[in-house]
Amino acid sequence: MNRHRLTLVLLVLVLVPSVRSQICRRFCGDIQLRYPFGSGPGCGDPRFTKYISCNETMLTFTTHTGSYPITNIDYANEILYVSDPSMSTCFCTQPSKGFGLDWDAPFTFQDDTVFALLGCSLDSSPMYKGAFRGNTSDVPQCDDTGTNLCSALYACQPIRQLNVPITTCCVYAPVDLGPTFEMDLQKLQCKAYTATYSFDRQEMNPEAWKFGVALKYKFNVKNEYPIYCINCEKSDGVCAYTGMYDDFTCNCRSGLNTSTDCEFGFYWSSGIMLLPSSKGIWSLISAVLLLFWISF
């Protein structure tokens, strides 16, 4: 094989494998995936990768207290809705360890989220003794305005099956779960908890409530949607990241990565810049293959 033919062979071997890259998914089950969320490592925003994962059909939110199914994402208002399978509702009751957020996570509790602790010990729970998290006063950390909510909850048959007096129901305050962002039921000496993010204008009908936890998320310190990501999504791309420094990349349906968008941009694979557009890449490959065939 002469030198010319050897060069063509090397071009084919280098170019063809390198133009392919990871394809970021646009849906996980029936939930659409948009920035800052992604279907796995390399997709979305790297700050969210360790908290959000997709196992083909279910999108999951993970913290140090467990993993929870994501039921919906409100991109317009930047709210993530999760459910806790161990949480008690108007339809079932069960023991739970509680719920918490990682202190450095880019999430906070949405203001409409209400936590109610169930079956708390009146004798030893720090919620009633005022000794929780350094609070030495005799004031309990239960929201006094939560009496009506507890009354409505105890109208549910599953809640009544806990067989504990309604006075052991405590609407937890503050809603952000304090400086540790955690509700540890074992430390609080409570049997279970429930959470709701909407009463659907039926405060006295708990069967109509939306049970779960609503979380606000932020893109960055200024909470600004990155302009480069807007351009990427407008071109039918998915915002992603790559390399040692998690550099932005726009992932196109073909699996190619570009530094700008899927209309026009420099494509990268393993840090190697290829060509200005996908059409250009495939045109070059076609030309190389044609020359390779003619040379023989």
PDB file of C-alpha atoms in Angstrom, residues 46-189:
ATOM      1  CA  PRO A  46     -22.932  19.622  35.988  1.00  0.00           C
ATOM      2  CA  ARG A  47     -24.100  21.139  39.297  1.00  0.00           C
ATOM      3  CA  PHE A  48     -27.347  19.173  39.019  1.00  0.00           C
ATOM      4  CA  THR A  49     -25.941  15.854  37.782  1.00  0.00           C
ATOM      5  CA  LYS A  50     -25.450  14.216  41.180  1.00  0.00           C
ATOM      6  CA  TYR A  51     -29.002  15.081  42.236  1.00  0.00           C
ATOM      7  CA  ILE A  52     -30.958  14.181  39.092  1.00  0.00           C
ATOM      8  CA  SER A  53     -30.779  10.819  37.315  1.00  0.00           C
ATOM      9  CA  CYS A  54     -32.812   8.905  34.743  1.00  0.00           C
ATOM     10  CA  ASN A  55     -33.200   5.127  34.649  1.00  0.00           C
ATOM     11  CA  GLU A  56     -34.979   4.903  31.283  1.00  0.00           C
ATOM     12  CA  THR A  57     -38.525   5.468  32.579  1.00  0.00           C
ATOM     13  CA  MET A  58     -38.181   7.315  35.907  1.00  0.00           C
ATOM     14  CA  LEU A  59     -36.546  10.632  36.742  1.00  0.00           C
ATOM     15  CA  THR A  60     -35.162  10.582  40.281  1.00  0.00           C
ATOM     16  CA  PHE A  61     -34.078  13.219  42.789  1.00  0.00           C
ATOM     17  CA  THR A  62     -31.385  12.092  45.255  1.00  0.00           C
ATOM     18  CA  THR A  63     -30.162  13.612  48.523  1.00  0.00           C
ATOM     19  CA  HIS A  64     -28.385  12.206  51.574  1.00  0.00           C
ATOM     20  CA  THR A  65     -31.761  11.085  52.965  1.00  0.00           C
ATOM     21  CA  GLY A  66     -32.764   8.983  49.968  1.00  0.00           C
ATOM     22  CA  SER A  67     -33.941   8.900  46.354  1.00  0.00           C
ATOM     23  CA  TYR A  68     -37.351  10.225  45.365  1.00  0.00           C
ATOM     24  CA  PRO A  69     -39.365  10.012  42.121  1.00  0.00           C
ATOM     25  CA  ILE A  70     -39.821  13.315  40.292  1.00  0.00           C
ATOM     26  CA  THR A  71     -43.464  13.729  39.316  1.00  0.00           C
ATOM     27  CA  ASN A  72     -43.262  16.965  37.331  1.00  0.00           C
ATOM     28  CA  ILE A  73     -41.045  19.923  36.417  1.00  0.00           C
ATOM     29  CA  ASP A  74     -42.469  23.425  36.030  1.00  0.00           C
ATOM     30  CA  TYR A  75     -39.812  25.057  33.852  1.00  0.00           C
ATOM     31  CA  ALA A  76     -41.662  28.376  33.631  1.00  0.00           C
ATOM     32  CA  ASN A  77     -41.580  28.853  37.416  1.00  0.00           C
ATOM     33  CA  GLU A  78     -38.409  26.811  38.060  1.00  0.00           C
ATOM     34  CA  ILE A  79     -40.066  24.290  40.376  1.00  0.00           C
ATOM     35  CA  LEU A  80     -39.317  20.580  40.746  1.00  0.00           C
ATOM     36  CA  TYR A  81     -42.000  18.315  42.245  1.00  0.00           C
ATOM     37  CA  VAL A  82     -40.974  15.116  44.030  1.00  0.00           C
ATOM     38  CA  SER A  83     -42.829  12.423  45.938  1.00  0.00           C
ATOM     39  CA  ASP A  84     -41.603  10.365  48.872  1.00  0.00           C
ATOM     40  CA  PRO A  85     -42.842   6.744  48.805  1.00  0.00           C
ATOM     41  CA  SER A  86     -42.391   6.584  52.600  1.00  0.00           C
ATOM     42  CA  MET A  87     -44.502   9.686  53.215  1.00  0.00           C
ATOM     43  CA  SER A  88     -47.979   9.373  54.720  1.00  0.00           C
ATOM     44  CA  THR A  89     -50.922  10.831  52.816  1.00  0.00           C
ATOM     45  CA  CYS A  90     -54.696  10.788  52.977  1.00  0.00           C
ATOM     46  CA  PHE A  91     -54.527   7.448  51.165  1.00  0.00           C
ATOM     47  CA  CYS A  92     -51.872   5.570  53.162  1.00  0.00           C
ATOM     48  CA  THR A  93     -49.731   5.866  56.281  1.00  0.00           C
ATOM     49  CA  GLN A  94     -46.345   4.347  56.927  1.00  0.00           C
ATOM     50  CA  PRO A  95     -43.254   4.974  59.051  1.00  0.00           C
ATOM     51  CA  SER A  96     -40.627   7.279  57.574  1.00  0.00           C
ATOM     52  CA  LYS A  97     -37.119   8.478  58.352  1.00  0.00           C
ATOM     53  CA  GLY A  98     -37.872  11.999  57.156  1.00  0.00           C
ATOM     54  CA  PHE A  99     -36.678  14.237  54.346  1.00  0.00           C
ATOM     55  CA  GLY A 100     -33.769  16.587  53.803  1.00  0.00           C
ATOM     56  CA  LEU A 101     -31.725  18.554  51.275  1.00  0.00           C
ATOM     57  CA  ASP A 102     -27.963  18.602  50.916  1.00  0.00           C
ATOM     58  CA  TRP A 103     -26.752  21.913  52.311  1.00  0.00           C
ATOM     59  CA  ASP A 104     -24.879  22.812  49.104  1.00  0.00           C
ATOM     60  CA  ALA A 105     -27.591  21.672  46.677  1.00  0.00           C
ATOM     61  CA  PRO A 106     -28.951  24.255  44.184  1.00  0.00           C
ATOM     62  CA  PHE A 107     -32.460  23.747  45.593  1.00  0.00           C
ATOM     63  CA  THR A 108     -34.660  25.376  48.222  1.00  0.00           C
ATOM     64  CA  PHE A 109     -38.152  24.554  49.433  1.00  0.00           C
ATOM     65  CA  GLN A 110     -40.890  26.292  47.499  1.00  0.00           C
ATOM     66  CA  ASP A 111     -42.922  28.574  49.771  1.00  0.00           C
ATOM     67  CA  ASP A 112     -46.175  26.642  49.312  1.00  0.00           C
ATOM     68  CA  THR A 113     -44.698  23.404  50.682  1.00  0.00           C
ATOM     69  CA  VAL A 114     -46.128  22.487  54.096  1.00  0.00           C
ATOM     70  CA  PHE A 115     -44.706  19.730  56.314  1.00  0.00           C
ATOM     71  CA  ALA A 116     -46.794  18.096  59.030  1.00  0.00           C
ATOM     72  CA  LEU A 117     -45.251  15.711  61.561  1.00  0.00           C
ATOM     73  CA  LEU A 118     -47.500  12.896  62.779  1.00  0.00           C
ATOM     74  CA  GLY A 119     -47.458  10.855  65.972  1.00  0.00           C
ATOM     75  CA  CYS A 120     -44.872  12.979  67.779  1.00  0.00           C
ATOM     76  CA  SER A 121     -44.176  12.133  71.429  1.00  0.00           C
ATOM     77  CA  LEU A 122     -45.749  14.754  73.679  1.00  0.00           C
ATOM     78  CA  ASP A 123     -43.385  13.766  76.492  1.00  0.00           C
ATOM     79  CA  SER A 124     -40.016  13.606  74.780  1.00  0.00           C
ATOM     80  CA  SER A 125     -40.175  15.211  71.332  1.00  0.00           C
ATOM     81  CA  PRO A 126     -37.964  18.331  71.178  1.00  0.00           C
ATOM     82  CA  MET A 127     -40.703  19.896  69.062  1.00  0.00           C
ATOM     83  CA  TYR A 128     -42.690  20.332  72.265  1.00  0.00           C
ATOM     84  CA  LYS A 129     -39.840  20.687  74.729  1.00  0.00           C
ATOM     85  CA  GLY A 130     -38.249  23.619  72.907  1.00  0.00           C
ATOM     86  CA  ALA A 131     -34.803  22.022  73.005  1.00  0.00           C
ATOM     87  CA  PHE A 132     -34.368  21.370  69.314  1.00  0.00           C
ATOM     88  CA  ARG A 133     -31.371  22.911  67.508  1.00  0.00           C
ATOM     89  CA  GLY A 134     -30.282  24.970  70.494  1.00  0.00           C
ATOM     90  CA  ASN A 135     -33.697  26.476  71.206  1.00  0.00           C
ATOM     91  CA  THR A 136     -33.866  26.557  75.013  1.00  0.00           C
ATOM     92  CA  SER A 137     -37.199  28.348  75.294  1.00  0.00           C
ATOM     93  CA  ASP A 138     -40.478  26.638  76.085  1.00  0.00           C
ATOM     94  CA  VAL A 139     -41.950  27.671  72.744  1.00  0.00           C
ATOM     95  CA  PRO A 140     -42.622  24.639  70.511  1.00  0.00           C
ATOM     96  CA  GLN A 141     -41.467  24.763  66.908  1.00  0.00           C
ATOM     97  CA  CYS A 142     -44.913  23.972  65.604  1.00  0.00           C
ATOM     98  CA  ASP A 143     -46.893  26.480  63.586  1.00  0.00           C
ATOM     99  CA  ASP A 144     -49.945  27.501  65.618  1.00  0.00           C
ATOM    100  CA  THR A 145     -51.838  28.195  62.405  1.00  0.00           C
ATOM    101  CA  GLY A 146     -51.550  24.522  61.483  1.00  0.00           C
ATOM    102  CA  THR A 147     -54.387  23.377  63.740  1.00  0.00           C
ATOM    103  CA  ASN A 148     -56.917  23.376  60.912  1.00  0.00           C
ATOM    104  CA  LEU A 149     -54.541  21.438  58.671  1.00  0.00           C
ATOM    105  CA  CYS A 150     -54.070  18.758  61.332  1.00  0.00           C
ATOM    106  CA  SER A 151     -57.833  18.559  61.849  1.00  0.00           C
ATOM    107  CA  ALA A 152     -58.354  18.021  58.131  1.00  0.00           C
ATOM    108  CA  LEU A 153     -55.641  15.355  57.998  1.00  0.00           C
ATOM    109  CA  TYR A 154     -57.185  13.421  60.865  1.00  0.00           C
ATOM    110  CA  ALA A 155     -60.402  13.195  58.877  1.00  0.00           C
ATOM    111  CA  CYS A 156     -58.536  10.737  56.622  1.00  0.00           C
ATOM    112  CA  GLN A 157     -59.038   7.099  57.559  1.00  0.00           C
ATOM    113  CA  PRO A 158     -55.351   6.112  57.043  1.00  0.00           C
ATOM    114  CA  ILE A 159     -54.190   8.957  59.316  1.00  0.00           C
ATOM    115  CA  ARG A 160     -56.660   7.940  62.020  1.00  0.00           C
ATOM    116  CA  GLN A 161     -55.226   4.425  61.870  1.00  0.00           C
ATOM    117  CA  LEU A 162     -52.041   5.773  63.434  1.00  0.00           C
ATOM    118  CA  ASN A 163     -54.128   5.658  66.608  1.00  0.00           C
ATOM    119  CA  VAL A 164     -52.515   8.748  68.116  1.00  0.00           C
ATOM    120  CA  PRO A 165     -54.241  11.909  69.389  1.00  0.00           C
ATOM    121  CA  ILE A 166     -54.515  14.902  67.086  1.00  0.00           C
ATOM    122  CA  THR A 167     -52.358  16.874  69.520  1.00  0.00           C
ATOM    123  CA  THR A 168     -49.377  14.833  68.286  1.00  0.00           C
ATOM    124  CA  CYS A 169     -49.721  16.464  64.854  1.00  0.00           C
ATOM    125  CA  CYS A 170     -47.291  19.331  64.359  1.00  0.00           C
ATOM    126  CA  VAL A 171     -47.050  21.601  61.319  1.00  0.00           C
ATOM    127  CA  TYR A 172     -43.296  21.981  61.136  1.00  0.00           C
ATOM    128  CA  ALA A 173     -41.734  25.432  61.276  1.00  0.00           C
ATOM    129  CA  PRO A 174     -39.648  26.785  59.671  1.00  0.00           C
ATOM    130  CA  VAL A 175     -40.612  25.448  56.267  1.00  0.00           C
ATOM    131  CA  ASP A 176     -36.950  25.375  55.136  1.00  0.00           C
ATOM    132  CA  LEU A 177     -36.300  22.775  57.882  1.00  0.00           C
ATOM    133  CA  GLY A 178     -33.781  25.040  59.600  1.00  0.00           C
ATOM    134  CA  PRO A 179     -30.029  25.483  58.997  1.00  0.00           C
ATOM    135  CA  THR A 180     -29.445  21.769  58.294  1.00  0.00           C
ATOM    136  CA  PHE A 181     -32.295  21.571  55.730  1.00  0.00           C
ATOM    137  CA  GLU A 182     -33.280  18.260  57.289  1.00  0.00           C
ATOM    138  CA  MET A 183     -36.263  16.734  59.067  1.00  0.00           C
ATOM    139  CA  ASP A 184     -34.990  13.721  61.044  1.00  0.00           C
ATOM    140  CA  LEU A 185     -38.062  11.968  62.445  1.00  0.00           C
ATOM    141  CA  GLN A 186     -35.999   9.757  64.738  1.00  0.00           C
ATOM    142  CA  LYS A 187     -34.442  12.773  66.450  1.00  0.00           C
ATOM    143  CA  LEU A 188     -37.792  14.537  66.511  1.00  0.00           C
ATOM    144  CA  GLN A 189     -39.397  11.359  67.913  1.00  0.00           C
TER     145      GLN A 189
END
